[in-house]
GROMACS .gro file of C-alpha atoms in nm:
model
  255
    1MET     CA    1  16.020  13.736  11.230
    2ALA     CA    2  16.077  13.636  10.907
    3THR     CA    3  15.971  13.274  10.784
    4PRO     CA    4  16.251  13.114  10.595
    5ASN     CA    5  16.197  12.986  10.232
    6SER     CA    6  16.266  12.646  10.253
    7ALA     CA    7  16.106  12.550   9.919
    8LEU     CA    8  16.361  12.781   9.738
    9ARG     CA    9  16.664  12.658   9.947
   10ALA     CA   10  16.568  12.278   9.837
   11ALA     CA   11  16.526  12.383   9.477
   12ARG     CA   12  16.866  12.552   9.484
   13MET     CA   13  17.027  12.268   9.677
   14GLY     CA   14  16.869  12.014   9.475
   15LEU     CA   15  17.078  12.179   9.179
   16LEU     CA   16  17.398  12.151   9.364
   17MET     CA   17  17.409  12.520   9.360
   18SER     CA   18  17.588  12.746   9.611
   19GLN     CA   19  17.416  13.101   9.646
   20ASP     CA   20  17.652  13.251   9.433
   21ASP     CA   21  17.604  12.991   9.156
   22PHE     CA   22  17.229  13.024   9.198
   23ALA     CA   23  17.249  13.424   9.131
   24ARG     CA   24  17.488  13.363   8.872
   25ALA     CA   25  17.233  13.129   8.691
   26ILE     CA   26  16.955  13.378   8.745
   27ARG     CA   27  17.165  13.658   8.571
   28ASP     CA   28  17.255  13.443   8.279
   29ALA     CA   29  16.903  13.346   8.250
   30GLY     CA   30  16.780  13.698   8.221
   31THR     CA   31  17.033  13.767   7.990
   32ARG     CA   32  16.959  13.491   7.750
   33ALA     CA   33  16.579  13.613   7.761
   34GLY     CA   34  16.661  13.968   7.695
   35GLN     CA   35  16.578  14.064   8.012
   36PRO     CA   36  16.901  14.134   8.216
   37ASN     CA   37  16.874  14.155   8.610
   38ASP     CA   38  17.123  14.214   8.886
   39ALA     CA   39  17.059  13.903   9.103
   40ASN     CA   40  17.348  13.830   9.353
   41LYS     CA   41  17.417  13.624   9.659
   42ARG     CA   42  17.287  13.882   9.893
   43LEU     CA   43  16.932  13.877   9.713
   44VAL     CA   44  16.924  13.492   9.717
   45GLN     CA   45  16.983  13.537  10.102
   46ARG     CA   46  16.692  13.742  10.133
   47TRP     CA   47  16.470  13.529   9.925
   48GLU     CA   48  16.566  13.249  10.144
   49SER     CA   49  16.565  13.397  10.504
   50GLY     CA   50  16.195  13.531  10.410
   51VAL     CA   51  16.297  13.901  10.440
   52THR     CA   52  16.188  13.948  10.066
   53ILE     CA   53  15.834  13.770  10.031
   54ALA     CA   54  15.807  13.818   9.664
   55PRO     CA   55  16.075  13.845   9.366
   56ARG     CA   56  16.033  14.138   9.120
   57PRO     CA   57  15.877  13.991   8.781
   58VAL     CA   58  16.214  13.995   8.604
   59TYR     CA   59  16.361  13.762   8.868
   60ALA     CA   60  16.038  13.538   8.897
   61ARG     CA   61  16.089  13.462   8.533
   62ALA     CA   62  16.437  13.384   8.554
   63LEU     CA   63  16.372  13.172   8.873
   64GLU     CA   64  16.116  12.970   8.677
   65VAL     CA   65  16.383  12.896   8.407
   66VAL     CA   66  16.673  12.832   8.653
   67THR     CA   67  16.457  12.563   8.848
   68GLY     CA   68  16.230  12.436   8.624
   69LEU     CA   69  15.942  12.507   8.872
   70PRO     CA   70  15.662  12.769   8.854
   71ILE     CA   71  15.703  13.044   9.091
   72GLU     CA   72  15.419  12.917   9.279
   73SER     CA   73  15.604  12.632   9.376
   74LEU     CA   74  15.907  12.822   9.507
   75GLY     CA   75  15.787  12.911   9.862
   76PHE     CA   76  15.735  13.265   9.831
   77THR     CA   77  15.441  13.387  10.037
   78ALA     CA   78  15.340  13.666   9.761
   79VAL     CA   79  15.384  13.620   9.373
   80PRO     CA   80  15.368  13.858   9.104
   81GLN     CA   81  15.059  13.886   8.916
   82ALA     CA   82  14.965  14.111   8.622
   83ARG     CA   83  14.629  14.291   8.573
   84VAL     CA   84  14.461  14.388   8.284
   85SER     CA   85  14.259  14.712   8.283
   86GLU     CA   86  14.049  14.908   8.004
   87ASP     CA   87  14.246  15.206   7.876
   88GLY     CA   88  13.950  15.441   7.849
   89GLN     CA   89  13.976  15.441   7.458
   90GLY     CA   90  13.839  15.121   7.371
   91GLY     CA   91  14.142  14.912   7.412
   92HIS     CA   92  14.311  14.736   7.736
   93ASP     CA   93  14.640  14.810   7.935
   94MET     CA   94  14.859  14.588   8.115
   95GLU     CA   95  14.923  14.752   8.481
   96PRO     CA   96  15.251  14.702   8.661
   97GLU     CA   97  15.273  14.370   8.817
   98VAL     CA   98  15.213  14.362   9.168
   99PRO     CA   99  15.278  14.083   9.438
  100VAL     CA  100  14.972  13.882   9.528
  101ALA     CA  101  14.946  13.684   9.901
  102THR     CA  102  14.891  13.337   9.824
  103HIS     CA  103  14.685  13.310  10.154
  104SER     CA  104  14.402  13.543  10.212
  105ALA     CA  105  14.412  13.793  10.501
  106ALA     CA  106  14.026  13.721  10.563
  107ALA     CA  107  14.095  13.362  10.652
  108PRO     CA  108  14.354  13.346  10.940
  109GLN     CA  109  14.531  13.032  10.935
  110SER     CA  110  14.533  12.807  11.261
  111GLU     CA  111  14.831  12.741  11.453
  112PRO     CA  112  15.018  12.412  11.312
  113HIS     CA  113  15.134  12.131  11.550
  114ALA     CA  114  15.501  12.179  11.589
  115ALA     CA  115  15.696  11.882  11.477
  116HIS     CA  116  15.889  11.667  11.731
  117ARG     CA  117  16.198  11.631  11.531
  118ASN     CA  118  16.389  11.746  11.256
  119TYR     CA  119  16.364  11.545  10.921
  120SER     CA  120  16.614  11.769  10.697
  121GLY     CA  121  16.855  11.554  10.514
  122VAL     CA  122  16.887  11.312  10.223
  123TRP     CA  123  16.629  11.047  10.178
  124LEU     CA  124  16.539  10.778   9.928
  125SER     CA  125  16.220  10.835   9.774
  126ARG     CA  126  16.031  10.506   9.621
  127TYR     CA  127  15.709  10.458   9.480
  128GLU     CA  128  15.526  10.210   9.269
  129TYR     CA  129  15.291  10.243   8.972
  130PHE     CA  130  15.115  10.023   8.715
  131SER     CA  131  15.161  10.107   8.344
  132SER     CA  132  14.822   9.994   8.154
  133GLY     CA  133  15.020  10.071   7.818
  134ARG     CA  134  15.281   9.824   7.925
  135ASP     CA  135  15.101   9.591   8.103
  136ALA     CA  136  15.336   9.584   8.406
  137ALA     CA  137  15.441   9.718   8.754
  138PHE     CA  138  15.748   9.981   8.781
  139THR     CA  139  15.932  10.151   9.046
  140GLY     CA  140  16.028  10.499   9.051
  141LEU     CA  141  16.336  10.593   9.289
  142HIS     CA  142  16.475  10.929   9.344
  143TYR     CA  143  16.729  11.078   9.609
  144VAL     CA  144  16.564  11.376   9.740
  145VAL     CA  145  16.692  11.665   9.948
  146LEU     CA  146  16.435  11.703  10.224
  147LEU     CA  147  16.432  12.037  10.419
  148GLN     CA  148  16.201  12.129  10.727
  149HIS     CA  149  16.063  12.463  10.872
  150GLY     CA  150  15.850  12.429  11.145
  151ASN     CA  151  15.594  12.126  11.012
  152ARG     CA  152  15.667  12.196  10.659
  153LEU     CA  153  15.869  11.958  10.451
  154THR     CA  154  15.999  12.024  10.111
  155ALA     CA  155  16.184  11.767   9.910
  156ARG     CA  156  16.328  11.836   9.558
  157SER     CA  157  16.517  11.537   9.380
  158LEU     CA  158  16.870  11.559   9.308
  159PRO     CA  159  16.963  11.647   8.921
  160ASN     CA  160  17.078  11.313   8.874
  161GLY     CA  161  16.972  11.120   9.134
  162SER     CA  162  16.694  10.936   8.975
  163SER     CA  163  16.624  10.577   8.845
  164ASN     CA  164  16.442  10.757   8.535
  165PRO     CA  165  16.702  11.024   8.409
  166ASN     CA  166  16.570  11.366   8.358
  167SER     CA  167  16.232  11.316   8.583
  168PRO     CA  168  16.254  11.582   8.851
  169LEU     CA  169  16.039  11.508   9.160
  170THR     CA  170  15.900  11.758   9.397
  171MET     CA  171  15.726  11.692   9.732
  172ASP     CA  172  15.561  11.954   9.964
  173LEU     CA  173  15.421  11.808  10.286
  174GLU     CA  174  15.287  11.936  10.613
  175ILE     CA  175  15.353  11.709  10.926
  176ASP     CA  176  15.134  11.678  11.219
  177GLY     CA  177  15.258  11.410  11.471
  178HIS     CA  178  15.338  11.079  11.300
  179ILE     CA  179  15.142  11.193  10.965
  180ALA     CA  180  15.261  11.381  10.675
  181THR     CA  181  15.002  11.510  10.392
  182GLY     CA  182  15.083  11.690  10.087
  183THR     CA  183  15.131  11.709   9.715
  184TRP     CA  184  15.391  11.594   9.476
  185THR     CA  185  15.493  11.645   9.112
  186GLU     CA  186  15.687  11.470   8.856
  187GLN     CA  187  15.804  11.615   8.498
  188THR     CA  188  15.896  11.261   8.311
  189ALA     CA  189  16.180  11.255   8.059
  190THR     CA  190  16.118  11.384   7.720
  191ASP     CA  191  16.272  11.086   7.559
  192GLY     CA  192  16.106  10.859   7.788
  193TYR     CA  193  15.801  10.622   7.737
  194TYR     CA  194  15.559  10.942   7.891
  195ARG     CA  195  15.744  11.188   7.663
  196GLY     CA  196  15.767  11.466   7.910
  197ALA     CA  197  15.426  11.443   8.050
  198HIS     CA  198  15.381  11.634   8.354
  199TYR     CA  199  15.215  11.416   8.635
  200HIS     CA  200  15.089  11.554   9.000
  201GLY     CA  201  14.846  11.425   9.301
  202ALA     CA  202  14.853  11.396   9.658
  203ILE     CA  203  15.028  11.182   9.888
  204GLN     CA  204  14.994  11.088  10.297
  205LEU     CA  205  15.260  10.898  10.487
  206LEU     CA  206  15.282  10.744  10.844
  207VAL     CA  207  15.606  10.851  11.013
  208GLU     CA  208  15.768  10.557  11.171
  209PRO     CA  209  15.859  10.638  11.552
  210THR     CA  210  16.242  10.607  11.454
  211GLY     CA  211  16.179  10.881  11.225
  212ARG     CA  212  16.382  10.720  10.950
  213ARG     CA  213  16.097  10.587  10.740
  214MET     CA  214  15.769  10.724  10.585
  215THR     CA  215  15.533  10.491  10.413
  216GLY     CA  216  15.195  10.554  10.248
  217LYS     CA  217  15.012  10.609   9.965
  218TRP     CA  218  14.995  10.843   9.631
  219VAL     CA  219  14.708  10.914   9.426
  220GLY     CA  220  14.718  11.075   9.077
  221PHE     CA  221  14.578  11.082   8.734
  222GLY     CA  222  14.693  10.835   8.486
  223LYS     CA  223  14.815  10.843   8.083
  224GLU     CA  224  14.420  10.802   8.030
  225PHE     CA  225  14.318  11.057   8.291
  226ASP     CA  226  14.223  10.759   8.513
  227VAL     CA  227  14.266  10.828   8.890
  228ASN     CA  228  14.545  10.568   9.021
  229THR     CA  229  14.703  10.498   9.341
  230GLY     CA  230  14.994  10.313   9.475
  231PRO     CA  231  15.249  10.277   9.761
  232TRP     CA  232  15.490  10.519   9.833
  233GLU     CA  233  15.794  10.535  10.103
  234LEU     CA  234  16.068  10.767  10.213
  235VAL     CA  235  16.361  10.604  10.362
  236PHE     CA  236  16.636  10.831  10.559
  237GLN     CA  237  17.011  10.826  10.399
  238ASP     CA  238  17.196  11.093  10.568
  239ALA     CA  239  17.097  11.412  10.777
  240SER     CA  240  17.405  11.620  10.611
  241THR     CA  241  17.279  11.859  10.346
  242THR     CA  242  17.652  11.985  10.269
  243LYS     CA  243  17.739  12.030   9.886
  244ALA     CA  244  17.970  11.724   9.935
  245THR     CA  245  17.701  11.500  10.058
  246LEU     CA  246  17.472  11.597   9.798
  247ALA     CA  247  17.741  11.525   9.542
  248ALA     CA  248  17.777  11.176   9.668
  249TYR     CA  249  17.401  11.110   9.639
  250ASP     CA  250  17.366  11.292   9.304
  251ARG     CA  251  17.364  10.939   9.104
  252PRO     CA  252  17.093  10.681   8.998
  253PRO     CA  253  16.975  10.488   9.325
  254GLU     CA  254  17.017  10.106   9.312
  255ALA     CA  255  16.684   9.919   9.273
   0.00000   0.00000   0.00000
C-alpha cells in the first residue's frame, strides 16, 4: 500500500492552494523557467497519495520554485539526482537524472510506534530566542498546518500566519507516545533584521495528555554560528484543515 505524502500536502495547503491551483502554479513555474511541464490535478493527487514516489526532474525544479522548499523536504521517498561520468574522450557527460531512494535498502527501518491520536489541524507555534545583536529576548509566532500520517507529523506555516512577515516555518517530527522529536527550518524575511538568513535545528516536545499542547525546547545555531536553545510550544487551535479554516488563520497571530 502506498504511503501518503503528507509533507507535500501540508506544503500545498500551507499555500492555500487547491490541487488544481497547485498544478497550475507548477505549470507556470516551468513556463517562466523555459522548462514547460504538463502538471495537472491528477499528477498532484498521485504525488500526495504516494503512488508516485519521485517527480521527474522538470517537476522537481518547479516544485521547489512554487513551495520555496528543497525537493528533499517535500516528502518524496526518492529524489532526482544527476550523475556525471567520463565520456571516454577526456571530458565528462551528465547522465540522465534518476531517482535515488532517501533510505538505504540495506538498512531496514524498525517499525515505528503507532500514534494514539490524530494531531492534524491548525496549531499556534510559539518559540522564544535571545538576540545578542539587540540584547533582548523575542518571541516568534506562526499559525501552522499540521498533518499526520502514522507517527509522522509535518507542519508548515500559513503564508501570512506569522508575527514576522515573510518568515516561513517548517517542522518535521516523529511522535513516540508522548514525545515528539524532529527538525525545524525558518527562512527569515529579506527585509528583516536577519536579512533573509536561513536557520534550522532540532526540536523535542512533550505532548500533554489532553493532546492539545506540546511543549519543549529547540536547539540551533545563531547569527555568530554559536549553538543556542530556547523554549518552544505548539498549542492546538482547530482540527479542520478546510480551505475556509486555513484562510481564517492566514493572519499574524496575536502576541
